[in-house]
mmCIF file with all atom_site columns, C-alpha atoms in Angstrom:
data_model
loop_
_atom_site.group_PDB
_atom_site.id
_atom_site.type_symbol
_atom_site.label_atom_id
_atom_site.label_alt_id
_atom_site.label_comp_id
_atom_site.label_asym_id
_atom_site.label_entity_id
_atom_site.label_seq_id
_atom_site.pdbx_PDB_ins_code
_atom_site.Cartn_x
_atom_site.Cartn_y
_atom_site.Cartn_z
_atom_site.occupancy
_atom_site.B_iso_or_equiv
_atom_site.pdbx_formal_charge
_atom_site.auth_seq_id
_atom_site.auth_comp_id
_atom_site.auth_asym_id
_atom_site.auth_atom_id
_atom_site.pdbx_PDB_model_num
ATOM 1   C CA . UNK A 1 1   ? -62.110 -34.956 32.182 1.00 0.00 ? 1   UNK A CA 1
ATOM 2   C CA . UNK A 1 2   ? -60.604 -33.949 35.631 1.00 0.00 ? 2   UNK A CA 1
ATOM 3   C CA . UNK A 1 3   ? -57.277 -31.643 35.640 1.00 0.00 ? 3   UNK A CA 1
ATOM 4   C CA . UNK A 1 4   ? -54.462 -33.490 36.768 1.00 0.00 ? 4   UNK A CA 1
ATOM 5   C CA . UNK A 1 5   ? -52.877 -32.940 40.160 1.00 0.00 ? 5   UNK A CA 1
ATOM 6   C CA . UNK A 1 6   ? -49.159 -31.419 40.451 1.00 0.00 ? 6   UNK A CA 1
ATOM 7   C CA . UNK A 1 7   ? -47.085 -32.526 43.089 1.00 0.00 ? 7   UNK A CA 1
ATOM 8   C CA . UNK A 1 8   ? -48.055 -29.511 45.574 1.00 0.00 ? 8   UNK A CA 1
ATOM 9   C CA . UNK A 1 9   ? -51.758 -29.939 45.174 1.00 0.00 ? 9   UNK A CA 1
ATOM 10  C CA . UNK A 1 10  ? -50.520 -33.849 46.189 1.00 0.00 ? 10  UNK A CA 1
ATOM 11  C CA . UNK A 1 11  ? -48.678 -32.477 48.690 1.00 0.00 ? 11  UNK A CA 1
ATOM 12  C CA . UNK A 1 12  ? -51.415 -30.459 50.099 1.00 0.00 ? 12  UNK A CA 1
ATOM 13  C CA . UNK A 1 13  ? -53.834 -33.061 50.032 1.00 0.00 ? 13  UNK A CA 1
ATOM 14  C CA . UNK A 1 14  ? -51.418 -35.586 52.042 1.00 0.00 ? 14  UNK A CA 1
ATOM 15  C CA . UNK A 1 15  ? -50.573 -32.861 54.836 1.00 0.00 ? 15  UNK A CA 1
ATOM 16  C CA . UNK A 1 16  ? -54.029 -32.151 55.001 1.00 0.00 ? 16  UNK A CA 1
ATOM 17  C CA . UNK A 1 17  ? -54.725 -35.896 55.029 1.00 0.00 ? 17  UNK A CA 1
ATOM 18  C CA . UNK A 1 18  ? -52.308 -36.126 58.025 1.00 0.00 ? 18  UNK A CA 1
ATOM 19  C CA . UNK A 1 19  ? -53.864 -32.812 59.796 1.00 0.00 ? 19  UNK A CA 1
ATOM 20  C CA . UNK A 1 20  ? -56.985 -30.855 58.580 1.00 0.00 ? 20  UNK A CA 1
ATOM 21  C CA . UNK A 1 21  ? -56.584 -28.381 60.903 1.00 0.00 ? 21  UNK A CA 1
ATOM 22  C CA . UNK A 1 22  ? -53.111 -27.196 59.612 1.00 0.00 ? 22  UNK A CA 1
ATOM 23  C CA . UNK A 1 23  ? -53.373 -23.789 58.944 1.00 0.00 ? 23  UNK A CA 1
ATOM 24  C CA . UNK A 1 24  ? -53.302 -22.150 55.480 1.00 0.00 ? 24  UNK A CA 1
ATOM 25  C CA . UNK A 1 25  ? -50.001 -20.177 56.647 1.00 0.00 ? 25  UNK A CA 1
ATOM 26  C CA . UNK A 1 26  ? -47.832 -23.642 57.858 1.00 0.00 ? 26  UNK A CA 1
ATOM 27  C CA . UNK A 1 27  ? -49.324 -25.698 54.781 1.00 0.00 ? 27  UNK A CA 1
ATOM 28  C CA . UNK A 1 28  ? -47.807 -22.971 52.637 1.00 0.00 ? 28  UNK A CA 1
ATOM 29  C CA . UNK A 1 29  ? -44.068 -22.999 54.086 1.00 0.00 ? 29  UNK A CA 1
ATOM 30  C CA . UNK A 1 30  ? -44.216 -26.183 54.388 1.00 0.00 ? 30  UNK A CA 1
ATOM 31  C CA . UNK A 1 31  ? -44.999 -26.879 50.221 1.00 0.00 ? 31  UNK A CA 1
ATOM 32  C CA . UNK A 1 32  ? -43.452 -23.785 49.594 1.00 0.00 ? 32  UNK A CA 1
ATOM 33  C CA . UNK A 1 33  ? -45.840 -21.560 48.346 1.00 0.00 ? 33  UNK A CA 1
ATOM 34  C CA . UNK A 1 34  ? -47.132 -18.405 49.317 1.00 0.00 ? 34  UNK A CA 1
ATOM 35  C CA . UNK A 1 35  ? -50.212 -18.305 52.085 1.00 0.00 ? 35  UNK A CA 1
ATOM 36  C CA . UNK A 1 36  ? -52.464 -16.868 49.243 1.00 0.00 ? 36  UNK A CA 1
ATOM 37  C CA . UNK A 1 37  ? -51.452 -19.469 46.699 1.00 0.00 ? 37  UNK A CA 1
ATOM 38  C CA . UNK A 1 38  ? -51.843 -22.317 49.201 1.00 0.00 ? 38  UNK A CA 1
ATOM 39  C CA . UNK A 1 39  ? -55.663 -20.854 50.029 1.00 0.00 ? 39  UNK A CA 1
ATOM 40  C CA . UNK A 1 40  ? -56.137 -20.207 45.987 1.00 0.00 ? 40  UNK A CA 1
ATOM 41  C CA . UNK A 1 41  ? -55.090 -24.496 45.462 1.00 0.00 ? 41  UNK A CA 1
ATOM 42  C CA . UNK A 1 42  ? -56.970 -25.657 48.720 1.00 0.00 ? 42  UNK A CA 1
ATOM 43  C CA . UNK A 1 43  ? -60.335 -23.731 47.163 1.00 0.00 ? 43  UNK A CA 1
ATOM 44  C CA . UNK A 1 44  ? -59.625 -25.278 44.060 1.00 0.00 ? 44  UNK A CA 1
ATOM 45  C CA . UNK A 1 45  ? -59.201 -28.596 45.408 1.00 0.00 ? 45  UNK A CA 1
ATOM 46  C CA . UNK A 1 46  ? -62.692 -28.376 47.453 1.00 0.00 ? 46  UNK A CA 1
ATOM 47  C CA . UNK A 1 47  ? -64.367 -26.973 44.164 1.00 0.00 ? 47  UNK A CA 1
ATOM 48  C CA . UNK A 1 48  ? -63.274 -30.286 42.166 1.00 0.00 ? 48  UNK A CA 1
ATOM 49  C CA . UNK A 1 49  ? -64.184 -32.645 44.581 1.00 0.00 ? 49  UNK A CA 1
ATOM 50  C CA . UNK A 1 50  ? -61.186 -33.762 45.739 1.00 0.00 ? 50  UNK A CA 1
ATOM 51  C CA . UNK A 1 51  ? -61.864 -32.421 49.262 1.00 0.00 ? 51  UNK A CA 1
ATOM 52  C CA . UNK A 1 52  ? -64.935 -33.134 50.270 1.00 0.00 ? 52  UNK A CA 1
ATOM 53  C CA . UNK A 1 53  ? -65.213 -31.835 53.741 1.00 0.00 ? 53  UNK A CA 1
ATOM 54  C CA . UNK A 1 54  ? -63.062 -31.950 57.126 1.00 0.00 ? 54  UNK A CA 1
ATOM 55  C CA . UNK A 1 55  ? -63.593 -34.641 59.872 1.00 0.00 ? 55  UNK A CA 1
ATOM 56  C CA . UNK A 1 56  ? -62.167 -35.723 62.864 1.00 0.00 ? 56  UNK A CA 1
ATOM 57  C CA . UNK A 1 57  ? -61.535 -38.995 64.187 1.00 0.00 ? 57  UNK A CA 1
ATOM 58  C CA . UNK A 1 58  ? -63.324 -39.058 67.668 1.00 0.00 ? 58  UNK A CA 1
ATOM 59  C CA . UNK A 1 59  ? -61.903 -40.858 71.044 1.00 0.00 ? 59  UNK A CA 1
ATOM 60  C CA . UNK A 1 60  ? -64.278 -42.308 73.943 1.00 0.00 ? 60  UNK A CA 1
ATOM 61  C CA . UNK A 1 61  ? -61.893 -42.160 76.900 1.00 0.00 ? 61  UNK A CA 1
ATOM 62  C CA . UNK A 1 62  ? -62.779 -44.284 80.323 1.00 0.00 ? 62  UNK A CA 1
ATOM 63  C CA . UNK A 1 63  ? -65.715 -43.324 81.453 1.00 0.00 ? 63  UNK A CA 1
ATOM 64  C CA . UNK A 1 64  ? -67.353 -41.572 78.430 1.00 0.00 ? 64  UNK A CA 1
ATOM 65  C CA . UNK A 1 65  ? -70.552 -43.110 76.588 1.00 0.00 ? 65  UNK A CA 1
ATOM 66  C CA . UNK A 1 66  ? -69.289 -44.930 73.318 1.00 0.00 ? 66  UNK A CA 1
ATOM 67  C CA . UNK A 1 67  ? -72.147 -45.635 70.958 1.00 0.00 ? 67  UNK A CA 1
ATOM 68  C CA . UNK A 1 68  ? -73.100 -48.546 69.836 1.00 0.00 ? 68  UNK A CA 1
ATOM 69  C CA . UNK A 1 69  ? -71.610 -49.761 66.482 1.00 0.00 ? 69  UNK A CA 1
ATOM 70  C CA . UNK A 1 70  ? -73.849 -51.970 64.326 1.00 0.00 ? 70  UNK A CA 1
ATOM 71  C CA . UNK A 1 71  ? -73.469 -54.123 61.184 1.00 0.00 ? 71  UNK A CA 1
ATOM 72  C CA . UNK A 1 72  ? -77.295 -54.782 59.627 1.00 0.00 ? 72  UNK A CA 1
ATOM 73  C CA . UNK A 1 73  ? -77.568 -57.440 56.509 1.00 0.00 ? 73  UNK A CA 1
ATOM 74  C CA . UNK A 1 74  ? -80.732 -57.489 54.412 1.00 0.00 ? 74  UNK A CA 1
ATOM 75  C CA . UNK A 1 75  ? -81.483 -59.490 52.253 1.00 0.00 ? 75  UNK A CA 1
ATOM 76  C CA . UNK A 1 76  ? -83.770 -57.946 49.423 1.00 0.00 ? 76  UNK A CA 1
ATOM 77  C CA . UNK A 1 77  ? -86.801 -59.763 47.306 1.00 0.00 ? 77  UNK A CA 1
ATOM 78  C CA . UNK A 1 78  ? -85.319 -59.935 43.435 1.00 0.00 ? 78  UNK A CA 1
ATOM 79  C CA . UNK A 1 79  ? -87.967 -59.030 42.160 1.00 0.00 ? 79  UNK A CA 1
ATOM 80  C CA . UNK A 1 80  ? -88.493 -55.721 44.290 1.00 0.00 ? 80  UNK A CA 1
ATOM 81  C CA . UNK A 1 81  ? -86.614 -52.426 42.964 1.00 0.00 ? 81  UNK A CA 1
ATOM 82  C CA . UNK A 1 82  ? -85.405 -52.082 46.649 1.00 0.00 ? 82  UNK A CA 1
ATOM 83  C CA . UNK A 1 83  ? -85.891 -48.242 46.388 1.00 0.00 ? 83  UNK A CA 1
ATOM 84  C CA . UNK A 1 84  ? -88.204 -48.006 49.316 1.00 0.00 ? 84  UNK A CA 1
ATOM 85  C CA . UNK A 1 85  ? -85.285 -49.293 51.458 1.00 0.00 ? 85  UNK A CA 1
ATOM 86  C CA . UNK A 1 86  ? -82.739 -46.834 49.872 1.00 0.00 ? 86  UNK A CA 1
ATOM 87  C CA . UNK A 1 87  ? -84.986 -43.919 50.496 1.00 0.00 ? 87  UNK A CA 1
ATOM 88  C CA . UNK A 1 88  ? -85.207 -45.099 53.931 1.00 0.00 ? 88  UNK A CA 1
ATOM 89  C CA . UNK A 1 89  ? -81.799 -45.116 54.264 1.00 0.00 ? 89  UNK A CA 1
ATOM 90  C CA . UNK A 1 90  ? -81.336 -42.131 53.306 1.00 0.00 ? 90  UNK A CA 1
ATOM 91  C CA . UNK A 1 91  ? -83.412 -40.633 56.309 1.00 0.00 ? 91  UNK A CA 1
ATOM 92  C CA . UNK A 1 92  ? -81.200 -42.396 58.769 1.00 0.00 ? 92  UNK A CA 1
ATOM 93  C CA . UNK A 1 93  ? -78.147 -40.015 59.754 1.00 0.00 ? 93  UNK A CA 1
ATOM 94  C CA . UNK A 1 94  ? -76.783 -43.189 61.943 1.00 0.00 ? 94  UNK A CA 1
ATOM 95  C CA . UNK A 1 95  ? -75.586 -44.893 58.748 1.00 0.00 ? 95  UNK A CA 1
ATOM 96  C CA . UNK A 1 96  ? -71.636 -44.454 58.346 1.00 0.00 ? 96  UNK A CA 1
ATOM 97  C CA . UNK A 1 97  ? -71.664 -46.461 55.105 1.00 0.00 ? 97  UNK A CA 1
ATOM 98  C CA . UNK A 1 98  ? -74.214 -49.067 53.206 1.00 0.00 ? 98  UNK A CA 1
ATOM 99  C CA . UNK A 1 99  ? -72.721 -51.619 50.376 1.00 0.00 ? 99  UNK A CA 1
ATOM 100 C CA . UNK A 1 100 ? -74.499 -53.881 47.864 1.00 0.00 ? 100 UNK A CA 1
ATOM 101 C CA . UNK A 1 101 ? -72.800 -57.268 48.326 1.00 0.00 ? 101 UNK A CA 1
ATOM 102 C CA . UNK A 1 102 ? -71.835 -58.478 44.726 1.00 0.00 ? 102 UNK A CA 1
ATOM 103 C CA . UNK A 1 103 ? -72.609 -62.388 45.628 1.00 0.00 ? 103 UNK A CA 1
ATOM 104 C CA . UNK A 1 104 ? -76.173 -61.835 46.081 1.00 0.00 ? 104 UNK A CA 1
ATOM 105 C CA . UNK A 1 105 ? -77.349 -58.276 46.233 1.00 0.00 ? 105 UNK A CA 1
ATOM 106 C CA . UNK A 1 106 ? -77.843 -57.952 50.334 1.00 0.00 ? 106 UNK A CA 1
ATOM 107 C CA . UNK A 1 107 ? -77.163 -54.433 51.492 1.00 0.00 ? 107 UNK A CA 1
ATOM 108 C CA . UNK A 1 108 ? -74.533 -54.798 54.578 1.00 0.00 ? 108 UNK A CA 1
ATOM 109 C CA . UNK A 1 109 ? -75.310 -50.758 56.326 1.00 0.00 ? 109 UNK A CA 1
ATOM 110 C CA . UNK A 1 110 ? -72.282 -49.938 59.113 1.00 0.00 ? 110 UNK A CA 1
ATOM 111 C CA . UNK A 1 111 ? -74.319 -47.525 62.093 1.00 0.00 ? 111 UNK A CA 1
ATOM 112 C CA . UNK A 1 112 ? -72.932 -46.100 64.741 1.00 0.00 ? 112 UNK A CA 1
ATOM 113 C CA . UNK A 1 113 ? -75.916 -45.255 67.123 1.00 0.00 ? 113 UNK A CA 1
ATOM 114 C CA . UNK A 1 114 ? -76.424 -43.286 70.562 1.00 0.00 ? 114 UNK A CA 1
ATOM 115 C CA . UNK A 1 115 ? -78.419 -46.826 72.396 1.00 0.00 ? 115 UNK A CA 1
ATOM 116 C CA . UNK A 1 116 ? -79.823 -50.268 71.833 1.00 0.00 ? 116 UNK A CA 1
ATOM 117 C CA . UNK A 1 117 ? -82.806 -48.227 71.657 1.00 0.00 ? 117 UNK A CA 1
ATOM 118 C CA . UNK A 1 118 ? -82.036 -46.221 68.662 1.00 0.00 ? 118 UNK A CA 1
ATOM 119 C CA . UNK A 1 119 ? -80.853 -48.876 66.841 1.00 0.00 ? 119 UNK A CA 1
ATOM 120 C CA . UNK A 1 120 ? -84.216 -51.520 67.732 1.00 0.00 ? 120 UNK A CA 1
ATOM 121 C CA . UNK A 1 121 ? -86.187 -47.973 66.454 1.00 0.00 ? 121 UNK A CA 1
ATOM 122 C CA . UNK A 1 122 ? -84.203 -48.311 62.858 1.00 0.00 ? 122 UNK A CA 1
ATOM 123 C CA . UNK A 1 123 ? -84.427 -52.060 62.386 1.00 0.00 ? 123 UNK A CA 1
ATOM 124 C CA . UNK A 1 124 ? -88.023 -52.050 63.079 1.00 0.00 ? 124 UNK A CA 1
ATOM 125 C CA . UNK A 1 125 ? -88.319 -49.373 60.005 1.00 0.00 ? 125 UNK A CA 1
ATOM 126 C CA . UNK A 1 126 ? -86.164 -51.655 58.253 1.00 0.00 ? 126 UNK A CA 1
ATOM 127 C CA . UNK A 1 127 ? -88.176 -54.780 58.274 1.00 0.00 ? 127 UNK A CA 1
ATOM 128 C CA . UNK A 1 128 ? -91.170 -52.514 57.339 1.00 0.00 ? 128 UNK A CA 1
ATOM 129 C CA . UNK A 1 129 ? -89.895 -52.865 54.034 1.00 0.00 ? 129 UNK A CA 1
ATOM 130 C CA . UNK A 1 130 ? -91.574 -54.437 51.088 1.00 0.00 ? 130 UNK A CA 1
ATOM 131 C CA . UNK A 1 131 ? -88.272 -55.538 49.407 1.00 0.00 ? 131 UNK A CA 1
ATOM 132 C CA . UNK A 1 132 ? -86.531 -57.115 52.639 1.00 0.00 ? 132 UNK A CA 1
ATOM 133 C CA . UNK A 1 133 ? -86.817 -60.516 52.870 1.00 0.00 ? 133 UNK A CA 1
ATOM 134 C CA . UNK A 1 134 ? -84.794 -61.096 56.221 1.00 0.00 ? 134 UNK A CA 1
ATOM 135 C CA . UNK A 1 135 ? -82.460 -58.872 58.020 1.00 0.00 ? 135 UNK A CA 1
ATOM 136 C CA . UNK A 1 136 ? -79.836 -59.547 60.850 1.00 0.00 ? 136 UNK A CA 1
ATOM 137 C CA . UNK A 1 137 ? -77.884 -57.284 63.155 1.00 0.00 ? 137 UNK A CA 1
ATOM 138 C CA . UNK A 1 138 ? -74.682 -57.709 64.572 1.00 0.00 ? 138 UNK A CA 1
ATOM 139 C CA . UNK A 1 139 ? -72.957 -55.372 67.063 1.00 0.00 ? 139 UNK A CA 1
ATOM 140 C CA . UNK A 1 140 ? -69.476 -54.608 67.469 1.00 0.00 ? 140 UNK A CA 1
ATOM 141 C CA . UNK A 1 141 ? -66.858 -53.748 69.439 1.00 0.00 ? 141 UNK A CA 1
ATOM 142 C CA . UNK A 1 142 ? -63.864 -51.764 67.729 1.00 0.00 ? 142 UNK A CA 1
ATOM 143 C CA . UNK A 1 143 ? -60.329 -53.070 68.695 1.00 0.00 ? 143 UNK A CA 1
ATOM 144 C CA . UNK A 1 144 ? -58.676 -51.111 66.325 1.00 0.00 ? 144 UNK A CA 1
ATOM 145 C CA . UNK A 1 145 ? -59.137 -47.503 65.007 1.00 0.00 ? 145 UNK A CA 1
ATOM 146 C CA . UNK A 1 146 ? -56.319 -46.349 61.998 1.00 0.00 ? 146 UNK A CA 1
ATOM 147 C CA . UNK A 1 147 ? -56.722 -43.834 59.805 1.00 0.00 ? 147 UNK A CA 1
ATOM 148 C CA . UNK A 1 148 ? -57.405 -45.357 56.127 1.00 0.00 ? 148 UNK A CA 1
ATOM 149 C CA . UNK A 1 149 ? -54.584 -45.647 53.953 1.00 0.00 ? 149 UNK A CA 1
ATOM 150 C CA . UNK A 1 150 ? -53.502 -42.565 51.282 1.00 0.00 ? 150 UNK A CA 1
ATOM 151 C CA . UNK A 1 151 ? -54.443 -43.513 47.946 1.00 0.00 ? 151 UNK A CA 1
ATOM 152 C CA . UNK A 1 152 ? -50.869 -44.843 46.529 1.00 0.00 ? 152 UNK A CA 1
ATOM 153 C CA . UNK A 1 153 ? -51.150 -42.024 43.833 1.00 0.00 ? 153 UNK A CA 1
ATOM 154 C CA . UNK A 1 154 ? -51.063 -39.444 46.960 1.00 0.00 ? 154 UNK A CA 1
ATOM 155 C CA . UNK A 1 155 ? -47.998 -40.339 48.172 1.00 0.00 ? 155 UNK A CA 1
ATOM 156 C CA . UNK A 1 156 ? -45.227 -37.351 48.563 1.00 0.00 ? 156 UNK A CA 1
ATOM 157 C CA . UNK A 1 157 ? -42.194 -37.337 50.078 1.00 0.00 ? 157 UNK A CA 1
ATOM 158 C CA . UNK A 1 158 ? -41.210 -33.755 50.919 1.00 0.00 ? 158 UNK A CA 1
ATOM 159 C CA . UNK A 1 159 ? -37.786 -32.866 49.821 1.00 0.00 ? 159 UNK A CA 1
ATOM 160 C CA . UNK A 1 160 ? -37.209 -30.748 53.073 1.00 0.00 ? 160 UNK A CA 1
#
């Protein structure tokens, strides 16, 4: 069973949340611990799995190639495992996040690729597939980019 969080490790992870580039030295004054503490809870907090890397949310100003965001829907045979198309997907860095649909077992895969060319190159693999049945693409345009949400458990409102 997972340790419980205290309120600074729930601190930490919202200012981190907010800014993973803070450094160790400001996320400690403002939690109020010391710099070495703050580094001791941060390693902890990677070791448990509660941060699981660092990221940053990327911009394509005017002028600089966007890629091409995809939505792919395959429908699998029933009576196929469907692990030749998971191992697949697995080779395909592109893929930002693939879902089982619970109504009828499709996979629904979210790709953000470099070209149209890149992304025929994966759908052809795709359809390769013993266990797909059909598959459709759909490409997208964003119109809004947000951060996701904090988990309502992570909420902390500094007392500072």
């Amino acid at each position: 069973m997972a340790t419980p969080l205290d309120k600074t490790d729930l601190h930490i992870l919202q200012l981190l949340e907010h800014d993973a580039r803070t450094p160790a030295s400001a996320l400690a004054d403002m939690v109020g611990i010391t710099e070495h503490e703050c580094l001791g809870r941060v390693s902890a907090l990677e070791a448990t799995g509660h941060i699981e890397g660092y990221t940053i949310v990327r911009n394509y100003p005017e002028g600089a190639v966007a890629p091409v965001f995809a939505v792919i829907t395959i429908r699998q045979d029933p009576a196929r495992t469907g692990h030749d198309l998971h191992r697949s997907m697995e080779s395909v860095p592109e893929i930002t996040c693939a879902h089982v649909l619970d109504s009828d077992h499709s996979v629904l895969i979210h790709l953000q690729v470099t070209d149209r060319t890149r992304l025929d190159r994966i759908t052809r693999s795709f359809r390769r597939q013993s266990s797909v049945l059909s598959l459709e693409v759909s490409t997208s345009t964003p119109i809004l980019r947000q951060r996701p949400p904090l988990h309502a458990g992570l909420r902390f409102t500094p007392s500072f």
